Coordinates of C-alpha atoms in Angstrom, one line a residue:
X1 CA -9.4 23.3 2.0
X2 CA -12.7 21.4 2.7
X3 CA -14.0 21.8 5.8
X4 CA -13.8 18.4 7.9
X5 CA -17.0 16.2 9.4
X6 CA -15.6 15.3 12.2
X7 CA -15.8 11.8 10.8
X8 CA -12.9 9.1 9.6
X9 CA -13.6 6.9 7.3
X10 CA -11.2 3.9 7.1
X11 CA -10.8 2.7 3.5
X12 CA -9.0 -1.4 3.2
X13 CA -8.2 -2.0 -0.9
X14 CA -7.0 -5.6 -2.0
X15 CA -3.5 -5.3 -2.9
X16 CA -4.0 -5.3 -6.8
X17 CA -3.9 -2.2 -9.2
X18 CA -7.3 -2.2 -10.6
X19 CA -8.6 -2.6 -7.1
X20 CA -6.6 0.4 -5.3
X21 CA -7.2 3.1 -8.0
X22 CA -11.1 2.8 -7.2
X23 CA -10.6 2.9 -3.6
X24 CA -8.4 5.6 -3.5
X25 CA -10.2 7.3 -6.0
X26 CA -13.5 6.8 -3.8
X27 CA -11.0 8.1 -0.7
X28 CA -10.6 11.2 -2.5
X29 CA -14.5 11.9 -3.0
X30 CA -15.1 11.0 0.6
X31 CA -12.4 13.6 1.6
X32 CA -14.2 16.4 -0.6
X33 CA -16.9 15.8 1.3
X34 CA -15.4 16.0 4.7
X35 CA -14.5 13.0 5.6
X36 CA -11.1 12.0 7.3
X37 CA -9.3 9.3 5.5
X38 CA -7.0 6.7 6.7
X39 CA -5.7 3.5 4.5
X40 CA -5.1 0.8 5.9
X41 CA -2.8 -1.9 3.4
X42 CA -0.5 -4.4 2.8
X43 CA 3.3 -4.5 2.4
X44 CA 2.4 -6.0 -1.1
X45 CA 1.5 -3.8 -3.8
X46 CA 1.9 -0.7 -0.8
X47 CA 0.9 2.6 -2.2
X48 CA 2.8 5.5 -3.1
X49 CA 1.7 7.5 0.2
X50 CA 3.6 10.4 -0.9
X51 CA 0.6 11.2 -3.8
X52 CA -1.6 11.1 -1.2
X53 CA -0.4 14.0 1.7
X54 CA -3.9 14.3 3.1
X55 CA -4.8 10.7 3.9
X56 CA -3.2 9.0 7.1
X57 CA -1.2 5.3 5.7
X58 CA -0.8 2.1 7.9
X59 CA 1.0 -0.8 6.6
X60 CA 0.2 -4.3 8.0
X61 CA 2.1 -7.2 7.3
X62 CA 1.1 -9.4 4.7
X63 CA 2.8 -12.5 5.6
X64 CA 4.2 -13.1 1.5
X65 CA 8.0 -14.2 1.5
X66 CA 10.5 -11.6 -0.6
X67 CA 10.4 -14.2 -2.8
X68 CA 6.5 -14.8 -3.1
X69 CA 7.0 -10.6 -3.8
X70 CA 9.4 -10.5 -6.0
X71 CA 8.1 -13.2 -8.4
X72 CA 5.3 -12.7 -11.0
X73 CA 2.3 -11.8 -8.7
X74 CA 0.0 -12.1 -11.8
X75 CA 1.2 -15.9 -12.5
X76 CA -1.6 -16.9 -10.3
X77 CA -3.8 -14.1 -8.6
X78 CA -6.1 -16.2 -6.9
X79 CA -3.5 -18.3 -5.0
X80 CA -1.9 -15.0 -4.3
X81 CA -5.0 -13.1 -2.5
X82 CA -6.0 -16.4 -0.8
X83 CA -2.6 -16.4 1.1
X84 CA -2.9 -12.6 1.7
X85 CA -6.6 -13.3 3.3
X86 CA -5.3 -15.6 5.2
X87 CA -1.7 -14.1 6.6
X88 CA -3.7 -10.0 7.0
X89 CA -6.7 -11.5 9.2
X90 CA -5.0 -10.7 12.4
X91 CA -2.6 -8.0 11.3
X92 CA -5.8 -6.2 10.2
X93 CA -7.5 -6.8 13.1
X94 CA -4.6 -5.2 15.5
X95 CA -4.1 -2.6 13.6
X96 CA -8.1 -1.2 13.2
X97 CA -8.4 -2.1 17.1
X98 CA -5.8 0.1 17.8
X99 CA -7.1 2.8 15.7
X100 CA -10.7 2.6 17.8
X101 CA -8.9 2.8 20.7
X102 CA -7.4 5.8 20.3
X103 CA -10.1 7.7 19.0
X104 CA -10.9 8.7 22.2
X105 CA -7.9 10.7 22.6
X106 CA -8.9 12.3 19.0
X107 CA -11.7 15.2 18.4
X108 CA -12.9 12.6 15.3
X109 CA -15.3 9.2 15.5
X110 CA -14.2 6.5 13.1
X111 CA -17.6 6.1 11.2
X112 CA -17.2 2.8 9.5
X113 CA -15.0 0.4 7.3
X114 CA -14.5 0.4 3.5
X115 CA -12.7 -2.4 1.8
X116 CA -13.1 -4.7 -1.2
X117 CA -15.6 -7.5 -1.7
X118 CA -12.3 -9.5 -2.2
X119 CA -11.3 -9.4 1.4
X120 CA -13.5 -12.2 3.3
X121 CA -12.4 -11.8 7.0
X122 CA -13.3 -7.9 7.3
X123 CA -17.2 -8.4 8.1
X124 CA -16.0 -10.7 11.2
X125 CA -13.8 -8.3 12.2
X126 CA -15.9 -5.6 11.8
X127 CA -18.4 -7.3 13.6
X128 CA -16.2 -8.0 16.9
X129 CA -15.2 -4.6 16.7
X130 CA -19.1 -2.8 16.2
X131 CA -17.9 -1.1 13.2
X132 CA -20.1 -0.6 10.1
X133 CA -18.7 -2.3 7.2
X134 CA -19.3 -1.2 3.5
X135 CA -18.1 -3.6 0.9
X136 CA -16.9 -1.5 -2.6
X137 CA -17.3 -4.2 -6.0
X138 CA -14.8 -2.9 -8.7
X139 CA -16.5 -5.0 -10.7
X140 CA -20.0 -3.8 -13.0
X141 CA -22.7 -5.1 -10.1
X142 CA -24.1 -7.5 -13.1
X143 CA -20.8 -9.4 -12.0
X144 CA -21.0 -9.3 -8.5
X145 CA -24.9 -10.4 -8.9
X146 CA -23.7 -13.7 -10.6
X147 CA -21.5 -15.0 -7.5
X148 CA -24.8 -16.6 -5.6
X149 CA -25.2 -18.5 -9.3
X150 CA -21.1 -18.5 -10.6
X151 CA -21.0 -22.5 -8.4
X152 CA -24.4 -23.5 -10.0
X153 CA -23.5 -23.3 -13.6
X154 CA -20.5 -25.7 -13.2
X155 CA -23.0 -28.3 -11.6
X156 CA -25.5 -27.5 -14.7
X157 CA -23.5 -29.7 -17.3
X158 CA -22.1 -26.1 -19.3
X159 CA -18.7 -27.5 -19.4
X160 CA -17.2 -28.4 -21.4
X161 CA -18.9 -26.7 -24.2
X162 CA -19.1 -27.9 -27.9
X163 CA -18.7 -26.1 -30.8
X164 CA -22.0 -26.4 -31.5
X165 CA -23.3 -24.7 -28.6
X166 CA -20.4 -21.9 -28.1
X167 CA -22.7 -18.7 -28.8
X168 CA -25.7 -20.3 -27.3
X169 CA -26.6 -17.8 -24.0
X170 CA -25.7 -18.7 -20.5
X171 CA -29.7 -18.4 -19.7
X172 CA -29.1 -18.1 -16.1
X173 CA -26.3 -15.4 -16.7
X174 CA -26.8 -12.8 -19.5
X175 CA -25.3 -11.8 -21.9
X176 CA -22.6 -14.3 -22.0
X177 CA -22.5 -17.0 -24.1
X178 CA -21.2 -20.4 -23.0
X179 CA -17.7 -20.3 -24.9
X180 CA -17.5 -17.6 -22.1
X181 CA -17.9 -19.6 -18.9
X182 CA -14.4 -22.0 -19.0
X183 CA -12.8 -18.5 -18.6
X184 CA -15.1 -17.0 -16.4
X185 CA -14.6 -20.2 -14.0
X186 CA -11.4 -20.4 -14.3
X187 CA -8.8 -23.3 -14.5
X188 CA -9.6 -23.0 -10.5
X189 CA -12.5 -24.7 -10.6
X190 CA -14.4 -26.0 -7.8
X191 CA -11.4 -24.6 -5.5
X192 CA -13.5 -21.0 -6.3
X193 CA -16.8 -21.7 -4.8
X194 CA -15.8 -21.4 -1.2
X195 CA -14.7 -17.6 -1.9
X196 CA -18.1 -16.8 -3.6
X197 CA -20.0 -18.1 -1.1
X198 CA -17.9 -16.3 1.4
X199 CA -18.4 -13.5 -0.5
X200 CA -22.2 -13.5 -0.8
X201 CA -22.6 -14.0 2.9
X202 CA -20.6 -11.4 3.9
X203 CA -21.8 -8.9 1.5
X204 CA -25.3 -9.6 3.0
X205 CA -23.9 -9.0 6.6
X206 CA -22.6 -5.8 5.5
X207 CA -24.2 -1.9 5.9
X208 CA -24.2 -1.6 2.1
X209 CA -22.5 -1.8 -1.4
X210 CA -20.5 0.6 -3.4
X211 CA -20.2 0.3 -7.0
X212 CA -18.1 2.0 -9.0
X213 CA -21.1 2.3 -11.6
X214 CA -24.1 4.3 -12.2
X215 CA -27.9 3.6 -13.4
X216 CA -27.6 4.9 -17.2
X217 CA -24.8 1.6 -17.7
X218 CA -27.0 -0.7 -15.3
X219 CA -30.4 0.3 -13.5
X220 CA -32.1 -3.0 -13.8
X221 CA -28.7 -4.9 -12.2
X222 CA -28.5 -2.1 -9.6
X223 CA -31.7 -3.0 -8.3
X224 CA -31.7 -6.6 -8.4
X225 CA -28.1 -6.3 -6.3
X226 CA -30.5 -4.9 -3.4
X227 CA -33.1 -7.7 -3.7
X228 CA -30.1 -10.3 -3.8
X229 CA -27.8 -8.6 -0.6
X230 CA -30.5 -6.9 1.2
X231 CA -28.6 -3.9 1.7
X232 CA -28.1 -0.3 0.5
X233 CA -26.5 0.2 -2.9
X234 CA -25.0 2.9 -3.8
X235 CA -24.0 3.5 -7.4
X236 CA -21.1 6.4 -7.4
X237 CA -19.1 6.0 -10.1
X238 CA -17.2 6.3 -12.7
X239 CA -14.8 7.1 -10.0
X240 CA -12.6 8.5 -12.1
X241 CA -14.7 11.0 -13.4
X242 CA -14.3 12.9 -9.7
X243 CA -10.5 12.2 -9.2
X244 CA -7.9 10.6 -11.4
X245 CA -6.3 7.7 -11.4
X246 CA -2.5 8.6 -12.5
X247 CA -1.3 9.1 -8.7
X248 CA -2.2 5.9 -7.3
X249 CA -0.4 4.1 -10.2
X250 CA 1.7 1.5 -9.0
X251 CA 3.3 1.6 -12.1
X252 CA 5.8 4.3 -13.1
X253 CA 4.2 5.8 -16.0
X254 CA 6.2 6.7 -19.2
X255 CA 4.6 10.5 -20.6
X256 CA 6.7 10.3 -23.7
X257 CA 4.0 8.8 -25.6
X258 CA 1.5 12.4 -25.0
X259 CA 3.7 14.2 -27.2
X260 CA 4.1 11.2 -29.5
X261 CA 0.3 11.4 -30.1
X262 CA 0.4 15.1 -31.0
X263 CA 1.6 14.8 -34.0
X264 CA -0.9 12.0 -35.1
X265 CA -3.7 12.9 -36.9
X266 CA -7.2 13.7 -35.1
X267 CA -8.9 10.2 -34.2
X268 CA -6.5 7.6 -35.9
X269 CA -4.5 6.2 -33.2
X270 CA -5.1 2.4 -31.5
X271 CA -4.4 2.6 -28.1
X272 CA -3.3 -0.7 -26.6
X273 CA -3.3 -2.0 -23.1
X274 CA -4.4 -5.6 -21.5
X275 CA -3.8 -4.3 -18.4
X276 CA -1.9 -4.6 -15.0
X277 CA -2.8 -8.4 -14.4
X278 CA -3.6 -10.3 -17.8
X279 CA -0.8 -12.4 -19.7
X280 CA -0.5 -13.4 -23.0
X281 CA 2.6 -15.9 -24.8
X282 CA 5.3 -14.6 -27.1
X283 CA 3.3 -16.2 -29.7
X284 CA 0.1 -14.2 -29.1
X285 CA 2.6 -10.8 -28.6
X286 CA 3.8 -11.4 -32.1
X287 CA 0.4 -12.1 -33.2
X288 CA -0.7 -8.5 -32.0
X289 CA 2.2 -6.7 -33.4
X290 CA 1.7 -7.9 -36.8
X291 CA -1.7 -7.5 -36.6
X292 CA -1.1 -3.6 -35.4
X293 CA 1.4 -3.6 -38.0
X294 CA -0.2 -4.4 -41.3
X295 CA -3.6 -2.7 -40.1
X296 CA -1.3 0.2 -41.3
X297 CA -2.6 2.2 -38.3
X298 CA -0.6 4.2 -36.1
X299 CA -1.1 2.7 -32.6
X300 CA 0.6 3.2 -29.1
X301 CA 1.2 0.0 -27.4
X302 CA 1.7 -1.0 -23.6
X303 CA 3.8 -3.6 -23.1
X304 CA 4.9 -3.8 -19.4
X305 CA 6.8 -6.5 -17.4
X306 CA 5.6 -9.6 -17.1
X307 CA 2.9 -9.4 -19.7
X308 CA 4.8 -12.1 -21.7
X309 CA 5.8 -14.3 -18.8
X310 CA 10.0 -13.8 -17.4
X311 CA 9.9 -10.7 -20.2
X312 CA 10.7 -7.0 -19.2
X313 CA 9.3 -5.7 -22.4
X314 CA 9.8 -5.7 -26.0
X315 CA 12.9 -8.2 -25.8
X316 CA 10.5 -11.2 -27.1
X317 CA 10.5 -9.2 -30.6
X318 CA 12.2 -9.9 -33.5
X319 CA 14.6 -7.1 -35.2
X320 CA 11.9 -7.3 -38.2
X321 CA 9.4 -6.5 -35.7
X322 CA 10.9 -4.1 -34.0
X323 CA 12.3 -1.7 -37.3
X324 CA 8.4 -1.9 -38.2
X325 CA 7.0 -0.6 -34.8
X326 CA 9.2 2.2 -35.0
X327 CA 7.8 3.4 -38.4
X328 CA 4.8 3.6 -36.8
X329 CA 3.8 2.9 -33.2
X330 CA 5.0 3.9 -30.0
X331 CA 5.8 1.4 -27.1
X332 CA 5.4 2.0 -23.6
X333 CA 5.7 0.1 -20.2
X334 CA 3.0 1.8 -18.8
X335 CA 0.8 4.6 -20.3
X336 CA -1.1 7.6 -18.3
X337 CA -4.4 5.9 -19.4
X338 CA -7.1 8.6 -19.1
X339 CA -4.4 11.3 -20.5
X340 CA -4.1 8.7 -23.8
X341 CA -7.6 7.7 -24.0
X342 CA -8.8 11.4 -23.7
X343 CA -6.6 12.9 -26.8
X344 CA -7.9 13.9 -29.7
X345 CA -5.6 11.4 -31.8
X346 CA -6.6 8.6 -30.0
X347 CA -9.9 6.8 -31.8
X348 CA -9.8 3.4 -31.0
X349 CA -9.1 0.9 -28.2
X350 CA -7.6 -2.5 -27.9
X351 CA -8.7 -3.5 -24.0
X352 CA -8.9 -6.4 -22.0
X353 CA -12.3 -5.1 -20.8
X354 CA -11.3 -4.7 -16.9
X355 CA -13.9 -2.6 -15.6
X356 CA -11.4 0.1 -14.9
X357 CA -10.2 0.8 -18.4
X358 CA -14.0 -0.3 -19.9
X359 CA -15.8 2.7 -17.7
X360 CA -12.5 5.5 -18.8
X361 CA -13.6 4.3 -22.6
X362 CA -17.1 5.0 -22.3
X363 CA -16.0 8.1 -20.4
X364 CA -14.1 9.9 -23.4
X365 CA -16.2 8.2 -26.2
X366 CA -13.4 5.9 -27.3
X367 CA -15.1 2.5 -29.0
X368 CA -13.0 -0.9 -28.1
X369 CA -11.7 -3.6 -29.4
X370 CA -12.4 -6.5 -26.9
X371 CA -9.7 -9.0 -25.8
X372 CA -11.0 -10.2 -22.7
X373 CA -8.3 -12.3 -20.4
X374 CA -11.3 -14.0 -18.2
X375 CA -13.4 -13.3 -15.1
X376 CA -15.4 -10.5 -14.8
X377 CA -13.6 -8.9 -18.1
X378 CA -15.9 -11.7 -20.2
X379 CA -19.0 -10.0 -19.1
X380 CA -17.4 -6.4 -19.6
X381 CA -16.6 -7.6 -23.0
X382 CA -20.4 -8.5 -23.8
X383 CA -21.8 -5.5 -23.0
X384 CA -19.6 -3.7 -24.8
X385 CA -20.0 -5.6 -28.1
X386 CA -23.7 -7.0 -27.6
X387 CA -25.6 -4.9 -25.4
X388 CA -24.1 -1.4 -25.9
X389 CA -23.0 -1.9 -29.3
X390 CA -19.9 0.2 -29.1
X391 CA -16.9 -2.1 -29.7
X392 CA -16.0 -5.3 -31.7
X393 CA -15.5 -8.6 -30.1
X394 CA -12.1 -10.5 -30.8
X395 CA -13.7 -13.9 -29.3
X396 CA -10.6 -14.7 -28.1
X397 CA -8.8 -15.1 -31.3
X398 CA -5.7 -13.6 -31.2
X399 CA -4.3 -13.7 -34.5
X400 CA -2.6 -11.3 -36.8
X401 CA -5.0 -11.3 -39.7
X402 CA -8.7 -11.1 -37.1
X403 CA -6.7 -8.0 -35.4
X404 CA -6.0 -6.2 -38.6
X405 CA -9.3 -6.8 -39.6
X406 CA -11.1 -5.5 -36.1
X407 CA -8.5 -2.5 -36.4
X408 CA -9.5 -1.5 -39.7
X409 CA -12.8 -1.8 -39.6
X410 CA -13.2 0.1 -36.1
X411 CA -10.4 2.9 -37.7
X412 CA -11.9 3.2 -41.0
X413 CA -14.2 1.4 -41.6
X414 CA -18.7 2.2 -41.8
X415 CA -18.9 0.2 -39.2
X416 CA -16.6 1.8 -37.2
X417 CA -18.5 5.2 -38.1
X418 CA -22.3 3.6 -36.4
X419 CA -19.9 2.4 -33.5
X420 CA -18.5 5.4 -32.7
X421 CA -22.1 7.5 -32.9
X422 CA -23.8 4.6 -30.3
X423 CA -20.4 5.7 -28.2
X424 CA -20.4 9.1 -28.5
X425 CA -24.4 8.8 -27.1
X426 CA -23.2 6.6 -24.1
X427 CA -20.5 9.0 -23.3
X428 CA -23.3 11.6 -23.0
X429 CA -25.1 9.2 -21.0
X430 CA -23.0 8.5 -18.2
X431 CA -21.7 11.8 -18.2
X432 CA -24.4 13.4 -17.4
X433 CA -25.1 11.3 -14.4
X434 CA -21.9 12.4 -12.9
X435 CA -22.9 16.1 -13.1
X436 CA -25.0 18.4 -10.4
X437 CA -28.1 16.7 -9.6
X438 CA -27.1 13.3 -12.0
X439 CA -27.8 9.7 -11.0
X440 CA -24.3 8.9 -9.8
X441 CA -23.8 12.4 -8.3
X442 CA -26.8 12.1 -6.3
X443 CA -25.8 8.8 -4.9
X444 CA -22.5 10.2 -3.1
X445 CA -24.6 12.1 -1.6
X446 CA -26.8 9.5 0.0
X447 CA -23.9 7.4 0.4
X448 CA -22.3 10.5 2.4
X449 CA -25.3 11.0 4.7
X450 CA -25.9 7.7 5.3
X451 CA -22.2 7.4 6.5
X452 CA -22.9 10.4 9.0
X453 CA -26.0 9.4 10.3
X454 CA -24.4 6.1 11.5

């Protein structure tokens, strides 16, 4: 067992999957290095505690209705973690009071505050309370750069966009092209800026960032986030690469599909997943099973509740569908994603480009196929396809016969072949920095010691 600090970190996630893998994740390297861990979160989205037998849990109410649970929480996100800022504030506030109090009867000093950039009362509270606050950005800190400029752009006359000018650049925001910004923006609209701007204040009141990131995907951005917050970065990730994701899955995952893929042939699989949050129409889900379907590829496919809207699964498919799937793809609810993405039959994957599933690609070499759903997954998808040069860019079309094509060509086709070598050189890339003495090892370090020396 690791030998404690002396020092408790509290840790805060938002209440989303691709937001409490990171921070758990991030809890676990904290731990290994000596750190005391407690988790504060919501009723909503609550996480297994059970995986997690070292860390201390505390549940606040979240103020959501068992029918505001129950219901589709991907429908509308935003409306979702605006109430949940709003209902936590003082629940949150109680409850990390408390905790200082009583630290005084402990033998360990509560060192500072961890949550996501997505909470926008913590830096008040942490204030009132003299508690150092360190905001973590699960998204690539290109992203999180972009919120001073996100409200600026819709006053610049860039929507909407014309044909004509779809693939011209966003100048002001690269890589992305203008087609990109309407889903970048949202159907939200103005109704967003408040929450950037909240945001970027914040995050310039705090002790420092956390991304879940290293130099050898983004120096330049990593640098510029300093000049733009004012604060210590610290670029630690991929998380993953230290600790796992598969116990903090708030999904239960279905391991049939391991043994399924060891009997497919080295490197011909399409692995298939938009997600935990994006949703598509039944049109669109029978546009992608086709298109999986006559790329004559052997594919496993995630298909969870809710990712057709009021469906459970696969009940949206035709019989005719469903006869060819089973000749040659597997179906799942929910995969264990690094497990999939890191066997050998796997050599190719369909992704919405969430920064989660983009950095476990890169990680085990596997070039994508980029469907992006919108926000920050539009500039994931750029890098991937412009910048890094190791996937192929849908744009967005969903349809059977641009699928096929993008599976094929990335499967077994010479393009696919140049995509996979710039991969394969990434991979090396960003594994080395998570080794002894590498980039994003050395930054846990300094992100360590600057939590102990507060």
């Amino acid at each position: 067992m690791e030998k404690r600090n002396g020092q408790r970190v509290i840790l805060f996630p938002l209440p989303l999957q691709g937001c409490i893998n990171p921070m758990l994740q991030l809890a676990n390297i904290l731990h290994s290095r000596g750190f005391s861990i407690t988790l504060i979160h919501t009723r909503f989205n609550a996480p297994r505690a059970s995986s997690h037998p070292l860390f201390t849990f505390l549940q606040i109410p979240d103020g959501l209705s068992e029918t505001q649970i129950n219901e589709d929480p991907t429908s509308n996100v935003m409306s979702l973690l605006a109430k949940i800022n709003v209902n936590a504030e003082s629940p949150f506030r109680d409850c990390l009071q408390k905790l200082l109090l009583l630290q005084s009867q402990e033998s360990e000093r509560i060192s500072c505050l961890i949550d996501d950039c997505g909470w926008l009362f913590t830096q008040s509270v942490s204030e009132i309370l003299n508690l150092p606050r360190f905001v973590l950005s699960t998204f690539k800190a290109t992203f999180l750069n972009a919120y001073p400029i996100l409200p600026l752009l819709r006053t610049k006359g860039y929507l909407p966009v014309s044909d004509s000018e779809a693939e011209d650049s966003v100048l002001e925001f690269p890589p992305l092209q203008k087609r990109d910004l309407s889903r970048v923006l949202g159907e939200d609209g103005e109704e967003l800026d408040p929450f950037l701007r909240t945001t970027v204040e914040t995050t310039m009141r705090s002790s420092g960032i956390i991304f879940m990131s290293c130099e050898e995907l983004e120096e330049d951005s990593l640098t510029l986030a300093n000049e733009i917050y004012k604060v210590p970065v610290f670029a630690t990730g991929p998380f993953h690469s230290y600790f796992s994701a598969s116990s903090s899955s708030l999904f239960t995952q279905d391991e049939t599909c391991i043994p399924w893929l060891d009997n497919q042939e080295d490197k011909s699989v399409i692995y298939v997943s938009l997600g935990s949050v994006v949703n598509i129409t039944e049109s669109d889900l029978s546009e992608i099973a086709w298109g999986l379907i006559n790329s004559k590829q052997p594919f496993v496919w995630v298909v969870r509740p809710g990712l057709v809207r009021g469906a459970q699964g696969i009940e949206p498919f035709s019989e005719e569908v469903v006869r060819s799937i089973e000749e040659r793809g597997k179906i799942v609810k929910w995969a264990p994603q690094q497990e999939v993405l890191a066997h050998g039959a796997v050599g190719g994957f369909l992704t919405h480009n969430g920064w989660n599933s983009t950095l476990e690609s890169i990680c085990e070499g596997v070039p994508m196929i980029c469907l992006p759903g919108g926000w920050d997954q539009m500039l994931n998808s750029r890098f991937v396809s412009d910048v890094w040069k190791v996937g192929i860019h849908l744009e967005g079309r969903i349809e059977r016969r641009e699928i096929e094509k993008a599976v094929r060509m990335l499967m077994v086709g010479s393009g696919g072949e140049k995509i996979r070598e710039r991969m394969n050189v990434l991979k090396d890339e960003v594994g080395r920095s998570v080794k002894h003495g590498g980039s994003s090892f050395r930054s846990i370090e300094t992100l360590a010691n600057h939590i102990l020396s507060l």
